[in-house]
Short mmCIF file of C-alpha atoms in Angstrom, two decimals:
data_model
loop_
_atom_site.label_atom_id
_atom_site.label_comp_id
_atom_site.label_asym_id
_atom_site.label_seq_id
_atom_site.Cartn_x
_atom_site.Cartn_y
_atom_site.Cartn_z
CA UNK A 1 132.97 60.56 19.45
CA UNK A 2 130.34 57.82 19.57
CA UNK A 3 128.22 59.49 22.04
CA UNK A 4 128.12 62.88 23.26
CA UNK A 5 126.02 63.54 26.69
CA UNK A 6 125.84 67.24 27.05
CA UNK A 7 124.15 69.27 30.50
CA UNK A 8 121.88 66.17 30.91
CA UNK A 9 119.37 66.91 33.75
CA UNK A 10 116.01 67.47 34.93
CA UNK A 11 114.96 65.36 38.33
CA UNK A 12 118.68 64.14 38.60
CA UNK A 13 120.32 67.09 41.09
CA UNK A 14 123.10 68.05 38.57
CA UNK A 15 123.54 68.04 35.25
CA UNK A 16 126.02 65.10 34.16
CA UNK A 17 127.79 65.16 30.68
CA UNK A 18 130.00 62.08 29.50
CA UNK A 19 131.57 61.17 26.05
CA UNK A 20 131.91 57.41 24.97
CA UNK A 21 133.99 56.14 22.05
CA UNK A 22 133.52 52.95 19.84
CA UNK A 23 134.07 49.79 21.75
CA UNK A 24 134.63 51.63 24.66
CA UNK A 25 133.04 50.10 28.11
CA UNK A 26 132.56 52.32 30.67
CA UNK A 27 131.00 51.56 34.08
CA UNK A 28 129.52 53.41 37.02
CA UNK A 29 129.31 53.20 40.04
CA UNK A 30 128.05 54.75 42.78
CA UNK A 31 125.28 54.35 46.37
CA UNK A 32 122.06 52.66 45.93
CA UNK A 33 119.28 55.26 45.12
CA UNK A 34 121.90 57.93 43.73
CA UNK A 35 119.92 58.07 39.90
CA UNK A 36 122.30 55.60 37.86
CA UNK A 37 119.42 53.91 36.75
CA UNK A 38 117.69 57.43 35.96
CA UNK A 39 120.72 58.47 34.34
CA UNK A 40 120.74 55.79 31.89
CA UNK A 41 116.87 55.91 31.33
CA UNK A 42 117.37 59.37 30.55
CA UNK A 43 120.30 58.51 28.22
CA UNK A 44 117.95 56.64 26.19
CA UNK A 45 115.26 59.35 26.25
CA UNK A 46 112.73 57.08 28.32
CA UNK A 47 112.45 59.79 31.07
CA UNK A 48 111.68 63.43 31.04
CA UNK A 49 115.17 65.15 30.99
CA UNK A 50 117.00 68.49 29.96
CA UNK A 51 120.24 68.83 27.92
CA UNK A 52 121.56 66.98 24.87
CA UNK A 53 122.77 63.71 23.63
CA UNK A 54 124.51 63.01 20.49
CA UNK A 55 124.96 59.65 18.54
CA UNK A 56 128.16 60.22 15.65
CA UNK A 57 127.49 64.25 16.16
CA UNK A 58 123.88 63.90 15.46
CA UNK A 59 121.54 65.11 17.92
CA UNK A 60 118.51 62.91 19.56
CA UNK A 61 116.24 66.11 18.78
CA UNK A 62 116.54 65.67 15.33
CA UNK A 63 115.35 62.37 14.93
CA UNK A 64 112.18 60.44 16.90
CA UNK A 65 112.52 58.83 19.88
CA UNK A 66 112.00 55.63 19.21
CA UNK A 67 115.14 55.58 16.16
CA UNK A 68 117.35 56.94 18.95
CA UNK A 69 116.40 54.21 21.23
CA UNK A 70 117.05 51.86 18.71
CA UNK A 71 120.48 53.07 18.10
CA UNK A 72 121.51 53.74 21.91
CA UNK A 73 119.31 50.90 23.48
CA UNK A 74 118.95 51.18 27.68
CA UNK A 75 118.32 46.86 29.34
CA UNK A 76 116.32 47.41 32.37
CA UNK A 77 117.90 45.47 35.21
CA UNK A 78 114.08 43.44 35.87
CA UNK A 79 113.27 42.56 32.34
CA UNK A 80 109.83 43.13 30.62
CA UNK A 81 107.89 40.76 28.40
CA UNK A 82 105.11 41.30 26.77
CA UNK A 83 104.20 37.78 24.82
CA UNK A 84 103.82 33.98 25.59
CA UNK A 85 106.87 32.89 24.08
CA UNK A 86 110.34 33.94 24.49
CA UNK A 87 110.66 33.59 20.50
CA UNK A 88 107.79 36.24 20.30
CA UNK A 89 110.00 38.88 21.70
CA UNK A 90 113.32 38.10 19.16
CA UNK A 91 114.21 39.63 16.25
CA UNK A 92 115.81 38.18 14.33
CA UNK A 93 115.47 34.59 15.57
CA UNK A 94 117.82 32.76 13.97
CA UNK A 95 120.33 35.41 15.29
CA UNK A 96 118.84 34.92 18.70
CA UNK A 97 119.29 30.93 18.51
CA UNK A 98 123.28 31.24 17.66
CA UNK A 99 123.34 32.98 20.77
CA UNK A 100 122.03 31.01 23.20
CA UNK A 101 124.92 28.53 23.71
CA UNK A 102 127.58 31.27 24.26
CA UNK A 103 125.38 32.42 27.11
CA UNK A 104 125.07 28.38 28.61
CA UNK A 105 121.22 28.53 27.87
CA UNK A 106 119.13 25.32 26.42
CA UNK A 107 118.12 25.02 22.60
CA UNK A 108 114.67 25.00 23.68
CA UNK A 109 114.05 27.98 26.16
CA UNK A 110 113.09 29.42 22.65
CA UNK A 111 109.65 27.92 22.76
CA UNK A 112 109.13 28.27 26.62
CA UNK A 113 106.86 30.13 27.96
CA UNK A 114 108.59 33.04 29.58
CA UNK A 115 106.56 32.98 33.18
CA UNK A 116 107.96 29.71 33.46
CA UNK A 117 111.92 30.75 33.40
CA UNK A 118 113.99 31.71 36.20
CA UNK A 119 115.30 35.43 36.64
CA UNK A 120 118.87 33.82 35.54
CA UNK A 121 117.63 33.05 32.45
CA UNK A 122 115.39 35.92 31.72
CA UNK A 123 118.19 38.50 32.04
CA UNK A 124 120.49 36.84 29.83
CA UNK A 125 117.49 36.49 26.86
CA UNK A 126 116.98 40.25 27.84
CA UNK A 127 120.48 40.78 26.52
CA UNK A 128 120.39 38.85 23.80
CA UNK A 129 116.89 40.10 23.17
CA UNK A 130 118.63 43.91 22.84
CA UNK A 131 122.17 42.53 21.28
CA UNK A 132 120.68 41.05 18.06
CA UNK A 133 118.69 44.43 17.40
CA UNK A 134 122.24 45.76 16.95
CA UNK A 135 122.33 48.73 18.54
CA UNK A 136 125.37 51.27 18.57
CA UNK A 137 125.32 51.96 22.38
CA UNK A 138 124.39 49.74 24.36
CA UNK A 139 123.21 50.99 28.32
CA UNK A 140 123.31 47.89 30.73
CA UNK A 141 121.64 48.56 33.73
CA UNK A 142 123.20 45.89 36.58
CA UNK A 143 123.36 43.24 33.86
CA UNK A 144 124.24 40.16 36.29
CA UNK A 145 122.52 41.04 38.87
CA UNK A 146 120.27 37.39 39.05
CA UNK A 147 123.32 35.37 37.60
CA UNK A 148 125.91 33.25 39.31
CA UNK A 149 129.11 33.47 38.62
CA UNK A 150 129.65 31.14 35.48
CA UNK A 151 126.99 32.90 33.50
CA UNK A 152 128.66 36.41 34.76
CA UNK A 153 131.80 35.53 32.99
CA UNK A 154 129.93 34.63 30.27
CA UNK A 155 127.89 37.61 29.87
CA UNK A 156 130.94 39.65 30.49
CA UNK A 157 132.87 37.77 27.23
CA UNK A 158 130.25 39.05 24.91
CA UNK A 159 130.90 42.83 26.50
CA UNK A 160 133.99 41.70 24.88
CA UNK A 161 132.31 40.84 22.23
CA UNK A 162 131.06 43.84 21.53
CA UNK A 163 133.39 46.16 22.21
CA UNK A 164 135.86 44.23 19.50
CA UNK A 165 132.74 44.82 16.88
CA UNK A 166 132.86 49.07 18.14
CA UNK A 167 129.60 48.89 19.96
CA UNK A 168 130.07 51.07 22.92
CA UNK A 169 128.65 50.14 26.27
CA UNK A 170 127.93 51.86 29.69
CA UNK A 171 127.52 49.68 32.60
CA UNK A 172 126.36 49.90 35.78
CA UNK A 173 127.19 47.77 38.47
CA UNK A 174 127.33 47.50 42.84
CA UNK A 175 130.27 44.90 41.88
CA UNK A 176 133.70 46.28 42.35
CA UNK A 177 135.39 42.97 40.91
CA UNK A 178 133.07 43.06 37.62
CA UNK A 179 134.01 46.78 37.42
CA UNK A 180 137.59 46.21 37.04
CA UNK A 181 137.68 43.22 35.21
CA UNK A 182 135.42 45.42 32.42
CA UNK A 183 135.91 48.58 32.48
CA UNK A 184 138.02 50.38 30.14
CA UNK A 185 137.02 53.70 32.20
CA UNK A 186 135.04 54.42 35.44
CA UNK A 187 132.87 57.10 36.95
CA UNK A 188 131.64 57.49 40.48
CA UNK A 189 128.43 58.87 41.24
CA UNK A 190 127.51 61.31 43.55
CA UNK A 191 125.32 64.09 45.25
CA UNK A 192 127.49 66.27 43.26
CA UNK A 193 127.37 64.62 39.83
CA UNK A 194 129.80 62.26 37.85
CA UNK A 195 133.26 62.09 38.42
CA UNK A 196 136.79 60.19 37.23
CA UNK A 197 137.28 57.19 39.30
CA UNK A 198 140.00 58.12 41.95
CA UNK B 1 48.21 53.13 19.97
CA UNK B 2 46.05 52.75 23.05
CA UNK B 3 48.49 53.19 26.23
CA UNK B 4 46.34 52.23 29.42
CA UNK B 5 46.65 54.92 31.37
CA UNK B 6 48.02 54.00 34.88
CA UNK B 7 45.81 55.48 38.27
CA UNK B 8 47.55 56.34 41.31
CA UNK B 9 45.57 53.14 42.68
CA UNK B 10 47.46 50.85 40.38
CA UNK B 11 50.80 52.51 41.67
CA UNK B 12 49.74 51.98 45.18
CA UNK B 13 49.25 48.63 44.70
CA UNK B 14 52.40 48.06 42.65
CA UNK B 15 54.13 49.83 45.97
CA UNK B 16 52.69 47.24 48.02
CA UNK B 17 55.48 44.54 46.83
CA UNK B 18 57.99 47.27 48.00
CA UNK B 19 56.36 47.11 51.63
CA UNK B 20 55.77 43.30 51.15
CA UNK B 21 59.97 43.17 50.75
CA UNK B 22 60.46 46.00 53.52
CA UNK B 23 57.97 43.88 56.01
CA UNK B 24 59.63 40.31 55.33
CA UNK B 25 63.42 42.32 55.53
CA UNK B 26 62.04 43.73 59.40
CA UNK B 27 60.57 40.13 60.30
CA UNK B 28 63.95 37.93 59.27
CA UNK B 29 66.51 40.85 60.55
CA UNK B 30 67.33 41.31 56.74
CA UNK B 31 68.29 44.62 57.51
CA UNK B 32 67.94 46.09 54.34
CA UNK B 33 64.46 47.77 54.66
CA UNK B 34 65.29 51.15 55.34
CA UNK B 35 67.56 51.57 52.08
CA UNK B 36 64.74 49.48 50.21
CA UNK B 37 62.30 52.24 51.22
CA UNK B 38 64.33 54.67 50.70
CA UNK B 39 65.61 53.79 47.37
CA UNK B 40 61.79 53.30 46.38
CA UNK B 41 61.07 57.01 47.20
CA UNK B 42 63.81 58.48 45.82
CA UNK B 43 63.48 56.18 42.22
CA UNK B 44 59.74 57.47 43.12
CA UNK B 45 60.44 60.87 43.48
CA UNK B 46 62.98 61.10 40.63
CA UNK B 47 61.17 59.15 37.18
CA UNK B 48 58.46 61.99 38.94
CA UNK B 49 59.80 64.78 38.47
CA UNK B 50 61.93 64.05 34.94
CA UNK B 51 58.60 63.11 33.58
CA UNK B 52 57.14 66.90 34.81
CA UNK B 53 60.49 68.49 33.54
CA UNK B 54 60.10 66.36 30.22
CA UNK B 55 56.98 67.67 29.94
CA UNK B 56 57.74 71.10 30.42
CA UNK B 57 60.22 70.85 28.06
CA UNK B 58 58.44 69.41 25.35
CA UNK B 59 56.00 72.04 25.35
CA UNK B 60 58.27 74.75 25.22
CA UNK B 61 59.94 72.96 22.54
CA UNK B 62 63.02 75.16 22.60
CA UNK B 63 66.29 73.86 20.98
CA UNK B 64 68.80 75.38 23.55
CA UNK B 65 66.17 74.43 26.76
CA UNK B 66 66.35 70.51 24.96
CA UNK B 67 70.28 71.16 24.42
CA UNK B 68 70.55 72.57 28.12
CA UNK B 69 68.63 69.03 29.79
CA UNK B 70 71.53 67.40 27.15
CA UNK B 71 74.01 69.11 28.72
CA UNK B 72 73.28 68.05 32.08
CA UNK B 73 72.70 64.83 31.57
CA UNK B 74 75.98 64.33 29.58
CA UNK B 75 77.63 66.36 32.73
CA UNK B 76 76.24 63.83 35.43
CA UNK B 77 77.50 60.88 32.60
CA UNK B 78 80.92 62.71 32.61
CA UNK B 79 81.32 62.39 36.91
CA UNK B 80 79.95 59.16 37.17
CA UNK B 81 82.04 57.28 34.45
CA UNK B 82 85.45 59.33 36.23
CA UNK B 83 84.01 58.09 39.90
CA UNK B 84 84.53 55.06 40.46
CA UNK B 85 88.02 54.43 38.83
CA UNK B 86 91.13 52.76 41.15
CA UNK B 87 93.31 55.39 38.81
CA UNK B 88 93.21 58.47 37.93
CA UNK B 89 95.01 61.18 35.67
CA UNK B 90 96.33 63.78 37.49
CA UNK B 91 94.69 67.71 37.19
CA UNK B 92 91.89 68.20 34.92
CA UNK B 93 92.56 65.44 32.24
CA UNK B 94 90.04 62.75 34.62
CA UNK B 95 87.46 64.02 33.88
CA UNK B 96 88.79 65.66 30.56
CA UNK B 97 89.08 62.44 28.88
CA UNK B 98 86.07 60.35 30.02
CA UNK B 99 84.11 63.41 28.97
CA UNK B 100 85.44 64.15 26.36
CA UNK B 101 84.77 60.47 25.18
CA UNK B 102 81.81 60.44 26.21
CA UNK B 103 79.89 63.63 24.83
CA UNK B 104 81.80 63.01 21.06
CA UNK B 105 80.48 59.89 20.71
CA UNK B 106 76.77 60.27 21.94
CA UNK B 107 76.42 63.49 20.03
CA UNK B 108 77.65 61.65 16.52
CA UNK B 109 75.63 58.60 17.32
CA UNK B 110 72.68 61.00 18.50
CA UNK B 111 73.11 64.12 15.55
CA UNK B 112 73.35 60.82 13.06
CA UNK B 113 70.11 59.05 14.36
CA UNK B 114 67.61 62.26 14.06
CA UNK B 115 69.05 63.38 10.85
CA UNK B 116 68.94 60.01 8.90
CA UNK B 117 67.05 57.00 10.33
CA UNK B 118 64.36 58.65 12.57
CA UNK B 119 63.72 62.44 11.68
CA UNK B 120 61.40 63.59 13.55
CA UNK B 121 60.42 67.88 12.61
CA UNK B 122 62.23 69.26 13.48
CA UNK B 123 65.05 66.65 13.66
CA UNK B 124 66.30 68.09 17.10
CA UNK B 125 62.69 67.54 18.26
CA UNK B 126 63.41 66.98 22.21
CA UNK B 127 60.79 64.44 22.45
CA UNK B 128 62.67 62.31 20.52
CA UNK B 129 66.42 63.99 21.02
CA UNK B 130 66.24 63.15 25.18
CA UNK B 131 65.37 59.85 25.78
CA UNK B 132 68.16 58.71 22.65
CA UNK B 133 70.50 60.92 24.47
CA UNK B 134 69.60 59.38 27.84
CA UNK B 135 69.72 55.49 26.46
CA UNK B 136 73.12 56.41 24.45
CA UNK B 137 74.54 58.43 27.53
CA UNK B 138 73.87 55.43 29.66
CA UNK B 139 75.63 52.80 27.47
CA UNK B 140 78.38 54.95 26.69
CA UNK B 141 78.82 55.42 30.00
CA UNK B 142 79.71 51.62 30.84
CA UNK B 143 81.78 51.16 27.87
CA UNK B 144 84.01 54.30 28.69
CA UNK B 145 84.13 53.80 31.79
CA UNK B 146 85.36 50.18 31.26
CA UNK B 147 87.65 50.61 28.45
CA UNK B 148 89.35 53.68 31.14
CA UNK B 149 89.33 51.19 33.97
CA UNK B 150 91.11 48.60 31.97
CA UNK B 151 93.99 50.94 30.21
CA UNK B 152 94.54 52.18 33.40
CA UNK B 153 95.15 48.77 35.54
CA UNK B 154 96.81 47.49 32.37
CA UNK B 155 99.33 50.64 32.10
CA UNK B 156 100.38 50.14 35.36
CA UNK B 157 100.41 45.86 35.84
CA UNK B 158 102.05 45.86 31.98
CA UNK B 159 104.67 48.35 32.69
CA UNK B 160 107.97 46.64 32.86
CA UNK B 161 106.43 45.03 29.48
CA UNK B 162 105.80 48.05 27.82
CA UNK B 163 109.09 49.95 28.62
CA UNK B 164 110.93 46.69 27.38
CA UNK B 165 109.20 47.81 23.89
CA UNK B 166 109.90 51.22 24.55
CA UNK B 167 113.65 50.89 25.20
CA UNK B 168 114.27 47.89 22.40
CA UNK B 169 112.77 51.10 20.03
CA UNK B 170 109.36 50.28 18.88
CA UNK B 171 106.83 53.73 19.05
CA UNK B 172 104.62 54.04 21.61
CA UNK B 173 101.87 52.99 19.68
CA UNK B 174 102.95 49.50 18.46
CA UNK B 175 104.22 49.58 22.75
CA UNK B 176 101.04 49.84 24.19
CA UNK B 177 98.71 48.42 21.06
CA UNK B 178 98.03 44.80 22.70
CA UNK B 179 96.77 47.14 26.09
CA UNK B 180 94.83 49.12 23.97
CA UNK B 181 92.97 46.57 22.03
CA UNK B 182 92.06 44.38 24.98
CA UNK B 183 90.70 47.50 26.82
CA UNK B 184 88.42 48.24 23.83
CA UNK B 185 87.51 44.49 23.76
CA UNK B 186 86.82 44.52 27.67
CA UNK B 187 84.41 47.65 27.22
CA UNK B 188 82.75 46.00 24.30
CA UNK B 189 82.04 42.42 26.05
CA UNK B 190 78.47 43.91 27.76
CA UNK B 191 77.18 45.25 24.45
CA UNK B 192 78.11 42.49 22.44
CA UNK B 193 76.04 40.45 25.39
CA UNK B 194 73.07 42.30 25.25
CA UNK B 195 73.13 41.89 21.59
CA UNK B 196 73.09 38.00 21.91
CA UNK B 197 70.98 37.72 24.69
CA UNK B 198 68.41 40.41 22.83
CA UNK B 199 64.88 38.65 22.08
CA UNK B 200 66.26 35.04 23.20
CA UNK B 201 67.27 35.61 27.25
CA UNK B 202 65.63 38.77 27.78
CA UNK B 203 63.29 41.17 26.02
CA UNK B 204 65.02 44.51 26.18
CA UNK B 205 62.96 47.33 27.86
CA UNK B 206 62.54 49.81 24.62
CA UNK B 207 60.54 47.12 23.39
CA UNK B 208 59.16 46.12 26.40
CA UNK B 209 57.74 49.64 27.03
CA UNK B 210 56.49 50.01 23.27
CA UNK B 211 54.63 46.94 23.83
CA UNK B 212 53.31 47.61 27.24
CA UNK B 213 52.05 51.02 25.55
CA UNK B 214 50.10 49.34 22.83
CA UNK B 215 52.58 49.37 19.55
CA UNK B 216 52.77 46.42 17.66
CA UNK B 217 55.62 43.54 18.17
CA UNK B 218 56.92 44.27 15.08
CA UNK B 219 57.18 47.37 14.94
CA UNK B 220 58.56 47.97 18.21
CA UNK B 221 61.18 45.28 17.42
CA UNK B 222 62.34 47.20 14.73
CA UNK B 223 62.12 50.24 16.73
CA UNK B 224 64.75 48.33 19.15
CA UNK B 225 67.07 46.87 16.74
CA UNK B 226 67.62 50.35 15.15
CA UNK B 227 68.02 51.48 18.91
CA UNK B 228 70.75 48.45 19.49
CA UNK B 229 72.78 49.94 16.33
CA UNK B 230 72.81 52.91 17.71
CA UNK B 231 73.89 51.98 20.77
CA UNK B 232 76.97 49.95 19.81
CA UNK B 233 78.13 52.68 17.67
CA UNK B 234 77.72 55.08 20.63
CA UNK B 235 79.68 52.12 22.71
CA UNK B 236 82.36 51.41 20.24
CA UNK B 237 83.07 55.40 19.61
CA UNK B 238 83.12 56.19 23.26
CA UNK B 239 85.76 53.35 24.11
CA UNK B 240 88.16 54.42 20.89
CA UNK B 241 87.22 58.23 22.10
CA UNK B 242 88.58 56.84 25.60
CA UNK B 243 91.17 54.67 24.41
CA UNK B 244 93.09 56.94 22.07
CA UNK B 245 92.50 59.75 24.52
CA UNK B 246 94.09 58.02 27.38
CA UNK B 247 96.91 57.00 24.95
CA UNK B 248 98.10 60.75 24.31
CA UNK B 249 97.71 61.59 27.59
CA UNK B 250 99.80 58.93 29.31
CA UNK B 251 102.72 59.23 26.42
CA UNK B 252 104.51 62.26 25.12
CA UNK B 253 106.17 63.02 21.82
CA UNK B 254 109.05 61.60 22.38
CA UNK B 255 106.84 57.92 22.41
CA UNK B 256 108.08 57.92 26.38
CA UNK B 257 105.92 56.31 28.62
CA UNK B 258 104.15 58.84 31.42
CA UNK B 259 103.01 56.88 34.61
CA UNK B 260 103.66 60.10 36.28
CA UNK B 261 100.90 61.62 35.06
CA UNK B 262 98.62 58.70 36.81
CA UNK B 263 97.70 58.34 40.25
CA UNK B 264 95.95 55.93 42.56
CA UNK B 265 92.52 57.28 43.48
CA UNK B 266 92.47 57.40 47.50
CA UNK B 267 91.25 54.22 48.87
#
């Protein structure tokens, strides 16, 4: 199994486990407010949690956070930038550049400044900005949330992508028509924890 | 060294620019003389009675009675640099941290001075241990107090930047190492001010005093410039202290970032 989630809780009411295979995509769903977002933030270790996670049967515990967070890599649905540049923030570039085409941005949003791109645009070099770091799971938090529908179906070919290459993904979404057309397996969430979509 | 002594008459008619203010404040509607007087008696009162209690002290010449008026003085440093922040950590770590920061750095810069460059006998000689402590205290105080305010603002207008590091796997250090650095510069700007502006803009009041009491320029300039080096290695070691301080406390182990553990003062 790619990754194991085992008892995970703390301020979540329950404790949720989940397994997810290579190049497996599996989304959740679920009311506003519910903790999907906590649930994948504690996924990646970036809140305070209980339980265990396992990447290939190796345990988070045994390694430091930040090499578990590179391997199983949470995208914030607001994106964060901490330099000028967007080419600041990319690594590698050139890796960055080939994708900008397949995701209908310009040549040159590169060398923009990033306060001066639109919400579009920043969540697509979000993803790109976590794709090219290659990470083994990848934990998409509302990942079209500020696109319109071209750049959706975009996005969602290089889920595709992705899953054809074994990365695994968990996804979660308010939009029942993205859900089916990429999901290869759904979970609702509730009060009472995770469960198989009806 | 001949200080001229100072009467009460030459007081009194120093105080009579204080009344002068209070008098043109009542005849405009200023409406500032009652804190101006009152302000004037307390400042009055207070450089008073530290200069009795100095005295006192510096006849007893005890090391835990000169460690004791320390003590104090670093405690009043410690609440005033955790007052006025718009953040605060939560239980005791406030006040934990800024004085923390705060005694650790005056008490190298301080311990260093009377052991190597001044050395008075003995070297913890309270005549010359207090009023270092006191000028170190009181720049120390700024810089921590700056280098806290900024980190914590920063921490909490940066975070969507920071957890972006955090979550694309880079260790909380490298995370929140631009924040860090431009808190230590903030705290540092004043000093590094008063350096530049020392002997050109303004003549700063060690030397100032020294002179007034009869010492000779040079050798009260030198007796400043040592002071200066002393006080931007008290400066720069309480805003590190403060800095790497803060750092632990607002991330764990596992290089998470803990905003939790922050909270707005009331306004």
């Amino acid at each position: 199994m790619l990754l194991d989630v085992r008892n995970l809780g703390g301020k979540l009411g329950r404790p949720v486990s989940m397994t997810l295979a290579a190049g497996e995509c599996l989304v959740i769903s679920g009311p506003s407010g519910i903790g999907k977002s906590l649930l994948l933030r504690m996924i990646a270790d970036l809140d305070e949690n209980t339980g265990d996670a396992r990447l290939n049967g190796r345990s988070r515990m045994a390694m430091p956070g930040p090499h578990w967070r590179r391997q199983v890599m949470y995208l914030a649905a607001e994106s964060g930038w901490w330099a000028e540049t967007v080419s600041a923030h990319m690594q590698p570039l050139p890796d960055a550049a080939a994708f900008l085409p397949r995701l209908g941005l310009r040549a040159d949003v590169m060398d923009a400044p990033v306060s001066q791109l639109s919400t579009g645009e920043r969540q697509r070099l979000a993803f790109i900005r976590a794709a090219i770091r290659k990470p083994a799971v990848m934990l998409l938090d509302e990942p079209t949330s500020a696109l319109d529908p071209a750049s959706t179906g975009l996005l969602e070919d290089e889920f595709s992508r992705l899953r054809q290459t074994g990365t695994g993904l968990i996804v979660v979404t308010h939009n029942a028509d993205q859900a089916e057309r990429i999901a290869t397996r759904r979970l609702f969430m509730t009060r009472d924890g995770l469960s198989e979509a009806r | 060294m001949h200080p001229i002594a100072l009467s009460p008459t030459d007081l009194a008619v120093g105080s009579s620019l204080i009344f002068l203010c209070a008098l043109l404040s009542l005849l405009l509607s200023l409406g500032i003389h009652r804190t101006l007087l009152w302000a004037a008696a307390r400042m009055v009162v207070q450089l008073l009675l530290i200069g009795f209690v100095l005295r006192f002290v510096f006849s007893v010449g005890s090391p835990w009675l000169t460690a004791l008026v320390a003590l104090v003085m670093a405690g009043a440093t410690t609440y005033e640099v955790g007052a006025r922040q718009d953040r605060r950590l939560t239980a005791g770590w406030h006040y934990g941290v800024g004085g923390g920061a705060t005694v650790i750095s005056t008490l190298i810069i301080v311990v260093l001075a009377l052991t190597t460059a001044l050395r008075p006998h003995p070297w913890y000689d309270a005549r010359h241990a207090l009023p270092l402590t006191g000028i170190i205290l009181g720049g120390v105080m700024n810089s921590v107090s700056l280098s806290l305010n900024s980190l914590f603002n920063g921490a909490v207008r940066e975070r969507a930047a920071i957890e972006a590091r955090l979550a694309l796997g880079d260790s909380r250090y490298a995370a929140l190492r631009d924040l860090a650095a431009q808190s230590i510069r903030t705290a540092l700007i004043p000093t590094i001010n008063q350096m530049m502006a020392a002997g050109l803009i303004t003549l700063p009041g060690i030397m100032t005093g020294q002179l007034l009491a009869g010492m000779d320029p040079v050798s009260s300039a030198k007796y400043q410039i040592l002071l200066m080096f002393l006080l931007v290695g008290g400066n720069c070691c309480g805003a590190f202290a403060a800095v790497f301080l803060v750092l632990q406390r607002l991330t764990d182990k596992r290089d998470r970032l803990r905003l939790d553990r922050l909270h707005s003062a009331r306004a």
